[in-house]
Amino acid sequence: MSRMKIFAATLGLVAFVSASTAFAADAESCKKVRLSDVGWTDIQATTGVASVLLTALGYEPEVIQLSVPVTYASLKNNDLDVFLGNWMPSMTADIKDYAAEGSVETVGENLTGAGYGLVVPTYMADAGVKTLADLAKPEIKEKLDGKVYGIEAGNDGNRIILDMIAKPDSGLAGYELVESSEAGMLTQAEQSMKDNQWIVFLGWTPHPVMGEMKISYLDGMGDSGFGAATVLTNVRKGYVAECPNVGKFITNLKFDLSMENTMMDAILKGGNANDVATEWLKKNPDAATPWLNGVTTFDGGDAAAAVKTALGS
């Protein structure tokens, strides 16, 4: 064989190998993407968005309902890939050990401008109940029936409240935590406020229902973790390196309060998270552009074109 033919054959082989390399964006093991749903409406909304877009890109998202503690244990044990709901600093204790040993990694913030803490109706704040210390006053504790309302057992907010209750110098010393679902807590709050009764409960932003309520955050939370918050994206150790394309997509995800409020409202009214996310993406076709930057479909194709086709836009 002549040198020219050998050179041409070599070029052909290189071209074939290059094309084959470009064809697969991620390994086959990366096709299934396992995400945690801890039952909070905001995380249902953001996980719904991620799931819809991952499906459009040719991946197979699997959303698994887990508590916060089980979520982190599952990330450590490689039974889970992604969690979009690391509220900080309130979840510092939940992630601290996992982050220290490196079994759970944080790849960025997906929401800023959030808030988290104990709230009271504005009429209570107007009556002088403005700080955590105010709750210790006997007459206020009596009007509250010695109860503070939280959400599901095991979540970080309830844990912070229980820690406060356990401290004798805390405004919540001697109180009882009533644990319920998010919907159950909100129903209790709405009924109490309708009758102008006193109540203290766990509140957060974004939230369409609480966003419409006339409520005030209590001051004086110290270093409890309540107050201004950011929401971080967590993945299992080595996930981004192992699955760089989907890892890039997950890292790119950044949301805002308006977006989450809109979708949360629809979900709380009975909408399926994926259906709600699909409708929102159809109405906001440019929103996905920054999330798809540097990303391809699972088989190496045009991500933007695939999403546009999937959404029928």
mmCIF file of C-alpha atoms in Angstrom:
data_model
loop_
_atom_site.group_PDB
_atom_site.id
_atom_site.type_symbol
_atom_site.label_atom_id
_atom_site.label_comp_id
_atom_site.label_asym_id
_atom_site.label_seq_id
_atom_site.Cartn_x
_atom_site.Cartn_y
_atom_site.Cartn_z
ATOM 1 C CA MET A 1 0.000 0.000 0.000
ATOM 2 C CA SER A 2 1.346 3.434 -0.910
ATOM 3 C CA ARG A 3 2.126 6.072 1.678
ATOM 4 C CA MET A 4 -0.725 8.175 0.258
ATOM 5 C CA LYS A 5 -3.231 5.346 0.676
ATOM 6 C CA ILE A 6 -1.992 4.643 4.202
ATOM 7 C CA PHE A 7 -2.326 8.350 5.046
ATOM 8 C CA ALA A 8 -5.849 8.458 3.601
ATOM 9 C CA ALA A 9 -6.856 5.323 5.497
ATOM 10 C CA THR A 10 -5.461 6.778 8.701
ATOM 11 C CA LEU A 11 -7.440 9.979 8.201
ATOM 12 C CA GLY A 12 -10.560 7.939 7.619
ATOM 13 C CA LEU A 13 -10.010 5.977 10.825
ATOM 14 C CA VAL A 14 -9.404 9.165 12.824
ATOM 15 C CA ALA A 15 -12.561 10.704 11.393
ATOM 16 C CA PHE A 16 -14.542 7.571 12.263
ATOM 17 C CA VAL A 17 -13.210 7.478 15.821
ATOM 18 C CA SER A 18 -13.861 11.209 16.277
ATOM 19 C CA ALA A 19 -17.410 10.877 14.990
ATOM 20 C CA SER A 20 -18.030 7.885 17.260
ATOM 21 C CA THR A 21 -16.647 9.794 20.239
ATOM 22 C CA ALA A 22 -18.879 12.796 19.563
ATOM 23 C CA PHE A 23 -21.945 10.576 19.143
ATOM 24 C CA ALA A 24 -22.330 9.651 22.809
ATOM 25 C CA ALA A 25 -22.524 12.619 25.181
ATOM 26 C CA ASP A 26 -22.555 10.418 28.294
ATOM 27 C CA ALA A 27 -22.004 6.759 29.113
ATOM 28 C CA GLU A 28 -25.012 4.431 29.006
ATOM 29 C CA SER A 29 -24.901 4.236 32.814
ATOM 30 C CA CYS A 30 -25.725 7.954 32.919
ATOM 31 C CA LYS A 31 -28.969 7.649 30.977
ATOM 32 C CA LYS A 32 -31.072 7.123 34.104
ATOM 33 C CA VAL A 33 -30.968 10.190 36.360
ATOM 34 C CA ARG A 34 -32.275 9.619 39.893
ATOM 35 C CA LEU A 35 -33.632 12.719 41.651
ATOM 36 C CA SER A 36 -35.022 13.122 45.163
ATOM 37 C CA ASP A 37 -38.461 14.582 45.876
ATOM 38 C CA VAL A 38 -38.744 15.393 49.588
ATOM 39 C CA GLY A 39 -42.383 16.462 49.280
ATOM 40 C CA TRP A 40 -41.881 20.229 49.302
ATOM 41 C CA THR A 41 -43.806 22.054 46.596
ATOM 42 C CA ASP A 42 -40.842 24.189 45.517
ATOM 43 C CA ILE A 43 -38.668 21.102 45.024
ATOM 44 C CA GLN A 44 -41.489 19.346 43.186
ATOM 45 C CA ALA A 45 -41.563 22.316 40.807
ATOM 46 C CA THR A 46 -37.830 22.488 40.158
ATOM 47 C CA THR A 47 -37.499 18.701 39.945
ATOM 48 C CA GLY A 48 -40.406 18.714 37.500
ATOM 49 C CA VAL A 49 -38.597 21.202 35.270
ATOM 50 C CA ALA A 50 -35.413 19.146 35.402
ATOM 51 C CA SER A 51 -37.333 15.950 34.620
ATOM 52 C CA VAL A 52 -39.154 17.401 31.608
ATOM 53 C CA LEU A 53 -35.950 18.756 30.111
ATOM 54 C CA LEU A 54 -33.958 15.604 30.847
ATOM 55 C CA THR A 55 -36.601 13.560 29.050
ATOM 56 C CA ALA A 56 -36.402 15.918 26.065
ATOM 57 C CA LEU A 57 -32.633 15.406 26.015
ATOM 58 C CA GLY A 58 -33.009 11.637 25.836
ATOM 59 C CA TYR A 59 -32.342 10.815 29.479
ATOM 60 C CA GLU A 60 -34.596 8.799 31.774
ATOM 61 C CA PRO A 61 -35.295 10.761 34.960
ATOM 62 C CA GLU A 62 -36.535 8.814 37.958
ATOM 63 C CA VAL A 63 -38.004 10.907 40.764
ATOM 64 C CA ILE A 64 -37.908 9.123 44.114
ATOM 65 C CA GLN A 65 -39.880 10.313 47.149
ATOM 66 C CA LEU A 66 -37.567 10.394 50.153
ATOM 67 C CA SER A 67 -37.144 12.251 53.431
ATOM 68 C CA VAL A 68 -34.200 14.614 53.817
ATOM 69 C CA PRO A 69 -32.116 12.207 55.959
ATOM 70 C CA VAL A 70 -32.729 9.320 53.542
ATOM 71 C CA THR A 71 -31.898 11.592 50.604
ATOM 72 C CA TYR A 72 -28.405 12.237 51.926
ATOM 73 C CA ALA A 73 -27.844 8.614 52.896
ATOM 74 C CA SER A 74 -28.934 7.602 49.386
ATOM 75 C CA LEU A 75 -26.560 10.080 47.744
ATOM 76 C CA LYS A 76 -23.738 8.673 49.851
ATOM 77 C CA ASN A 77 -24.643 5.095 48.931
ATOM 78 C CA ASN A 78 -24.907 5.898 45.197
ATOM 79 C CA ASP A 79 -28.624 5.094 45.246
ATOM 80 C CA LEU A 80 -29.434 8.648 44.150
ATOM 81 C CA ASP A 81 -27.807 11.144 41.788
ATOM 82 C CA VAL A 82 -29.293 14.613 42.285
ATOM 83 C CA PHE A 83 -31.045 16.694 44.956
ATOM 84 C CA LEU A 84 -32.201 20.224 44.084
ATOM 85 C CA GLY A 85 -33.421 21.150 47.588
ATOM 86 C CA ASN A 86 -30.465 21.850 49.867
ATOM 87 C CA TRP A 87 -31.811 24.881 51.757
ATOM 88 C CA MET A 88 -28.962 26.664 53.498
ATOM 89 C CA PRO A 89 -28.060 27.488 56.185
ATOM 90 C CA SER A 90 -30.979 25.644 57.787
ATOM 91 C CA MET A 91 -29.817 22.264 56.446
ATOM 92 C CA THR A 92 -26.201 22.679 57.569
ATOM 93 C CA ALA A 93 -26.535 19.864 60.101
ATOM 94 C CA ASP A 94 -28.117 17.560 57.494
ATOM 95 C CA ILE A 95 -25.293 17.831 54.966
ATOM 96 C CA LYS A 96 -22.312 18.651 57.205
ATOM 97 C CA ASP A 97 -20.913 15.139 57.698
ATOM 98 C CA TYR A 98 -21.554 14.069 54.106
ATOM 99 C CA ALA A 99 -19.860 17.172 52.745
ATOM 100 C CA ALA A 100 -16.908 16.729 55.100
ATOM 101 C CA GLU A 101 -16.264 13.169 53.938
ATOM 102 C CA GLY A 102 -16.892 14.107 50.303
ATOM 103 C CA SER A 103 -19.714 11.640 49.683
ATOM 104 C CA VAL A 104 -22.086 14.475 48.736
ATOM 105 C CA GLU A 105 -20.977 17.375 46.540
ATOM 106 C CA THR A 106 -22.499 20.824 46.014
ATOM 107 C CA VAL A 107 -22.338 21.993 42.404
ATOM 108 C CA GLY A 108 -23.910 25.430 42.794
ATOM 109 C CA GLU A 109 -26.810 27.603 43.925
ATOM 110 C CA ASN A 110 -30.100 27.145 42.119
ATOM 111 C CA LEU A 111 -32.085 29.823 43.991
ATOM 112 C CA THR A 112 -31.223 33.042 45.808
ATOM 113 C CA GLY A 113 -33.452 35.504 47.667
ATOM 114 C CA ALA A 114 -35.266 32.792 49.617
ATOM 115 C CA GLY A 115 -36.370 32.975 53.233
ATOM 116 C CA TYR A 116 -37.093 30.391 55.922
ATOM 117 C CA GLY A 117 -38.250 30.675 59.522
ATOM 118 C CA LEU A 118 -41.051 31.028 62.025
ATOM 119 C CA VAL A 119 -43.901 33.300 61.004
ATOM 120 C CA VAL A 120 -46.968 34.774 62.665
ATOM 121 C CA PRO A 121 -50.016 36.545 61.210
ATOM 122 C CA THR A 122 -49.376 40.258 60.741
ATOM 123 C CA TYR A 123 -52.074 41.051 63.302
ATOM 124 C CA MET A 124 -49.937 39.257 65.876
ATOM 125 C CA ALA A 125 -46.872 41.290 64.883
ATOM 126 C CA ASP A 126 -48.977 44.448 65.161
ATOM 127 C CA ALA A 127 -49.934 43.301 68.659
ATOM 128 C CA GLY A 128 -46.263 43.124 69.650
ATOM 129 C CA VAL A 129 -45.240 39.556 68.805
ATOM 130 C CA LYS A 130 -42.173 40.298 66.688
ATOM 131 C CA THR A 131 -39.310 38.179 68.030
ATOM 132 C CA LEU A 132 -38.630 34.635 69.169
ATOM 133 C CA ALA A 133 -38.224 35.935 72.716
ATOM 134 C CA ASP A 134 -41.778 37.295 72.664
ATOM 135 C CA LEU A 135 -43.111 33.739 72.440
ATOM 136 C CA ALA A 136 -41.787 33.054 75.947
ATOM 137 C CA LYS A 137 -44.208 35.529 77.519
ATOM 138 C CA PRO A 138 -46.849 33.531 79.466
ATOM 139 C CA GLU A 139 -49.807 35.437 78.043
ATOM 140 C CA ILE A 140 -48.588 34.890 74.466
ATOM 141 C CA LYS A 141 -47.833 31.225 75.061
ATOM 142 C CA GLU A 142 -51.336 30.782 76.449
ATOM 143 C CA LYS A 143 -52.957 32.420 73.418
ATOM 144 C CA LEU A 144 -50.920 30.098 71.185
ATOM 145 C CA ASP A 145 -51.989 27.081 73.271
ATOM 146 C CA GLY A 146 -48.296 26.291 73.643
ATOM 147 C CA LYS A 147 -48.098 24.990 70.069
ATOM 148 C CA VAL A 148 -45.962 25.715 67.034
ATOM 149 C CA TYR A 149 -46.873 24.157 63.698
ATOM 150 C CA GLY A 150 -44.345 22.514 61.397
ATOM 151 C CA ILE A 151 -44.345 20.222 58.382
ATOM 152 C CA GLU A 152 -43.400 16.550 57.951
ATOM 153 C CA ALA A 153 -41.339 14.751 60.580
ATOM 154 C CA GLY A 154 -37.605 14.627 59.913
ATOM 155 C CA ASN A 155 -37.244 17.806 57.888
ATOM 156 C CA ASP A 156 -34.655 20.428 58.801
ATOM 157 C CA GLY A 157 -37.157 23.114 59.834
ATOM 158 C CA ASN A 158 -38.807 20.830 62.369
ATOM 159 C CA ARG A 159 -35.391 19.841 63.693
ATOM 160 C CA ILE A 160 -34.469 23.489 64.272
ATOM 161 C CA ILE A 161 -37.775 24.063 66.071
ATOM 162 C CA LEU A 162 -37.222 20.986 68.256
ATOM 163 C CA ASP A 163 -33.724 22.227 69.104
ATOM 164 C CA MET A 164 -35.251 25.555 70.180
ATOM 165 C CA ILE A 165 -37.876 23.797 72.289
ATOM 166 C CA ALA A 166 -35.111 21.819 74.040
ATOM 167 C CA LYS A 167 -33.246 24.972 75.084
ATOM 168 C CA PRO A 168 -34.507 26.430 78.379
ATOM 169 C CA ASP A 169 -33.481 29.956 77.401
ATOM 170 C CA SER A 170 -35.273 29.794 74.053
ATOM 171 C CA GLY A 171 -38.566 31.512 73.380
ATOM 172 C CA LEU A 172 -39.973 28.127 72.431
ATOM 173 C CA ALA A 173 -39.013 26.323 75.644
ATOM 174 C CA GLY A 174 -42.001 24.303 76.793
ATOM 175 C CA TYR A 175 -43.828 24.491 73.461
ATOM 176 C CA GLU A 176 -45.163 21.482 71.546
ATOM 177 C CA LEU A 177 -44.300 20.981 67.871
ATOM 178 C CA VAL A 178 -47.293 19.848 65.818
ATOM 179 C CA GLU A 179 -45.891 17.938 62.841
ATOM 180 C CA SER A 180 -47.966 17.633 59.695
ATOM 181 C CA SER A 181 -47.707 17.820 55.917
ATOM 182 C CA GLU A 182 -47.139 21.147 54.202
ATOM 183 C CA ALA A 183 -50.782 21.150 53.115
ATOM 184 C CA GLY A 184 -51.955 20.229 56.614
ATOM 185 C CA MET A 185 -49.949 23.027 58.210
ATOM 186 C CA LEU A 186 -51.245 25.568 55.695
ATOM 187 C CA THR A 187 -54.846 24.472 56.279
ATOM 188 C CA GLN A 188 -54.380 24.970 60.020
ATOM 189 C CA ALA A 189 -52.822 28.388 59.437
ATOM 190 C CA GLU A 190 -55.542 29.531 57.039
ATOM 191 C CA GLN A 191 -58.323 28.424 59.390
ATOM 192 C CA SER A 192 -56.693 30.146 62.346
ATOM 193 C CA MET A 193 -56.146 33.375 60.427
ATOM 194 C CA LYS A 194 -59.706 33.332 59.084
ATOM 195 C CA ASP A 195 -60.924 33.391 62.695
ATOM 196 C CA ASN A 196 -58.238 35.912 63.728
ATOM 197 C CA GLN A 197 -56.747 33.355 66.114
ATOM 198 C CA TRP A 198 -53.097 33.372 67.139
ATOM 199 C CA ILE A 199 -50.723 30.883 65.549
ATOM 200 C CA VAL A 200 -47.003 30.486 64.895
ATOM 201 C CA PHE A 201 -45.822 28.213 62.090
ATOM 202 C CA LEU A 202 -42.982 27.400 59.735
ATOM 203 C CA GLY A 203 -42.866 29.712 56.722
ATOM 204 C CA TRP A 204 -40.695 30.070 53.637
ATOM 205 C CA THR A 205 -40.244 31.995 50.406
ATOM 206 C CA PRO A 206 -40.910 31.229 47.600
ATOM 207 C CA HIS A 207 -44.415 29.994 48.266
ATOM 208 C CA PRO A 208 -47.580 31.123 46.459
ATOM 209 C CA VAL A 209 -49.935 30.525 49.371
ATOM 210 C CA MET A 210 -47.735 32.057 52.065
ATOM 211 C CA GLY A 211 -46.799 34.786 49.616
ATOM 212 C CA GLU A 212 -50.445 35.854 49.630
ATOM 213 C CA MET A 213 -50.836 35.567 53.393
ATOM 214 C CA LYS A 214 -50.417 38.591 55.630
ATOM 215 C CA ILE A 215 -47.611 37.132 57.741
ATOM 216 C CA SER A 216 -44.435 38.382 59.396
ATOM 217 C CA TYR A 217 -41.149 36.529 60.041
ATOM 218 C CA LEU A 218 -40.079 36.550 63.677
ATOM 219 C CA ASP A 219 -36.722 38.163 64.447
ATOM 220 C CA GLY A 220 -34.128 36.975 66.946
ATOM 221 C CA MET A 221 -33.373 33.552 65.456
ATOM 222 C CA GLY A 222 -29.639 33.818 66.154
ATOM 223 C CA ASP A 223 -27.554 31.153 64.434
ATOM 224 C CA SER A 224 -30.432 28.670 64.216
ATOM 225 C CA GLY A 225 -30.355 28.573 60.421
ATOM 226 C CA PHE A 226 -33.618 30.454 60.025
ATOM 227 C CA GLY A 227 -33.606 33.713 58.069
ATOM 228 C CA ALA A 228 -32.341 34.588 54.579
ATOM 229 C CA ALA A 229 -31.629 31.452 52.580
ATOM 230 C CA THR A 230 -30.168 30.073 49.380
ATOM 231 C CA VAL A 231 -31.001 26.727 47.803
ATOM 232 C CA LEU A 232 -28.128 24.564 46.575
ATOM 233 C CA THR A 233 -27.866 21.637 44.169
ATOM 234 C CA ASN A 234 -26.278 18.460 45.558
ATOM 235 C CA VAL A 235 -25.028 15.396 43.687
ATOM 236 C CA ARG A 236 -23.407 12.137 44.707
ATOM 237 C CA LYS A 237 -19.620 12.012 44.796
ATOM 238 C CA GLY A 238 -18.033 12.087 41.336
ATOM 239 C CA TYR A 239 -21.328 12.417 39.460
ATOM 240 C CA VAL A 240 -20.362 15.409 37.331
ATOM 241 C CA ALA A 241 -17.064 13.795 36.321
ATOM 242 C CA GLU A 242 -18.736 10.458 35.605
ATOM 243 C CA CYS A 243 -21.621 11.994 33.633
ATOM 244 C CA PRO A 244 -20.243 15.328 32.361
ATOM 245 C CA ASN A 245 -23.072 16.202 29.975
ATOM 246 C CA VAL A 246 -25.985 15.712 32.357
ATOM 247 C CA GLY A 247 -23.724 17.029 35.118
ATOM 248 C CA LYS A 248 -23.291 20.252 33.157
ATOM 249 C CA PHE A 249 -27.057 20.535 32.731
ATOM 250 C CA ILE A 250 -27.703 19.991 36.447
ATOM 251 C CA THR A 251 -25.007 22.524 37.332
ATOM 252 C CA ASN A 252 -26.523 25.070 34.926
ATOM 253 C CA LEU A 253 -29.955 24.998 36.578
ATOM 254 C CA LYS A 254 -30.785 28.358 38.144
ATOM 255 C CA PHE A 255 -34.317 29.320 39.147
ATOM 256 C CA ASP A 256 -36.010 32.475 40.460
ATOM 257 C CA LEU A 257 -38.748 33.284 42.954
ATOM 258 C CA SER A 258 -41.331 34.356 40.364
ATOM 259 C CA MET A 259 -40.914 31.176 38.358
ATOM 260 C CA GLU A 260 -41.208 28.927 41.398
ATOM 261 C CA ASN A 261 -44.187 30.807 42.815
ATOM 262 C CA THR A 262 -46.091 30.406 39.549
ATOM 263 C CA MET A 263 -45.460 26.675 39.299
ATOM 264 C CA MET A 264 -45.989 26.027 43.000
ATOM 265 C CA ASP A 265 -49.388 27.693 42.802
ATOM 266 C CA ALA A 266 -50.443 25.347 39.991
ATOM 267 C CA ILE A 267 -49.107 22.287 41.840
ATOM 268 C CA LEU A 268 -50.875 23.240 45.062
ATOM 269 C CA LYS A 269 -54.101 23.510 43.066
ATOM 270 C CA GLY A 270 -53.723 19.886 42.055
ATOM 271 C CA GLY A 271 -51.462 20.030 39.023
ATOM 272 C CA ASN A 272 -48.957 17.282 38.280
ATOM 273 C CA ALA A 273 -45.421 18.674 38.679
ATOM 274 C CA ASN A 274 -44.240 17.519 35.237
ATOM 275 C CA ASP A 275 -47.367 18.823 33.518
ATOM 276 C CA VAL A 276 -47.047 22.152 35.289
ATOM 277 C CA ALA A 277 -43.367 22.374 34.347
ATOM 278 C CA THR A 278 -44.162 21.556 30.720
ATOM 279 C CA GLU A 279 -46.779 24.302 30.497
ATOM 280 C CA TRP A 280 -44.469 26.823 32.141
ATOM 281 C CA LEU A 281 -41.646 25.967 29.744
ATOM 282 C CA LYS A 282 -43.991 26.335 26.761
ATOM 283 C CA LYS A 283 -44.970 29.805 27.960
ATOM 284 C CA ASN A 284 -41.355 30.730 28.714
ATOM 285 C CA PRO A 285 -39.401 29.162 25.817
ATOM 286 C CA ASP A 286 -36.266 31.215 26.403
ATOM 287 C CA ALA A 287 -35.907 30.148 30.035
ATOM 288 C CA ALA A 288 -34.114 26.921 29.161
ATOM 289 C CA THR A 289 -31.469 28.608 26.982
ATOM 290 C CA PRO A 290 -28.884 29.195 29.758
ATOM 291 C CA TRP A 291 -29.582 25.753 31.240
ATOM 292 C CA LEU A 292 -28.662 24.115 27.923
ATOM 293 C CA ASN A 293 -25.418 26.045 27.471
ATOM 294 C CA GLY A 294 -22.652 23.532 26.788
ATOM 295 C CA VAL A 295 -25.112 20.637 26.891
ATOM 296 C CA THR A 296 -26.110 18.119 24.207
ATOM 297 C CA THR A 297 -28.758 15.427 24.036
ATOM 298 C CA PHE A 298 -27.818 12.034 25.450
ATOM 299 C CA ASP A 299 -26.709 10.887 21.990
ATOM 300 C CA GLY A 300 -24.716 14.040 21.287
ATOM 301 C CA GLY A 301 -27.370 15.976 19.361
ATOM 302 C CA ASP A 302 -28.579 19.579 19.478
ATOM 303 C CA ALA A 303 -30.083 20.128 22.936
ATOM 304 C CA ALA A 304 -32.027 23.298 22.097
ATOM 305 C CA ALA A 305 -33.595 21.688 19.029
ATOM 306 C CA ALA A 306 -34.555 18.588 21.016
ATOM 307 C CA VAL A 307 -36.221 20.643 23.735
ATOM 308 C CA LYS A 308 -38.064 22.762 21.178
ATOM 309 C CA THR A 309 -39.380 19.633 19.480
ATOM 310 C CA ALA A 310 -40.403 18.009 22.770
ATOM 311 C CA LEU A 311 -42.322 21.104 23.855
ATOM 312 C CA GLY A 312 -43.948 21.460 20.446
ATOM 313 C CA SER A 313 -42.737 25.015 20.113
#
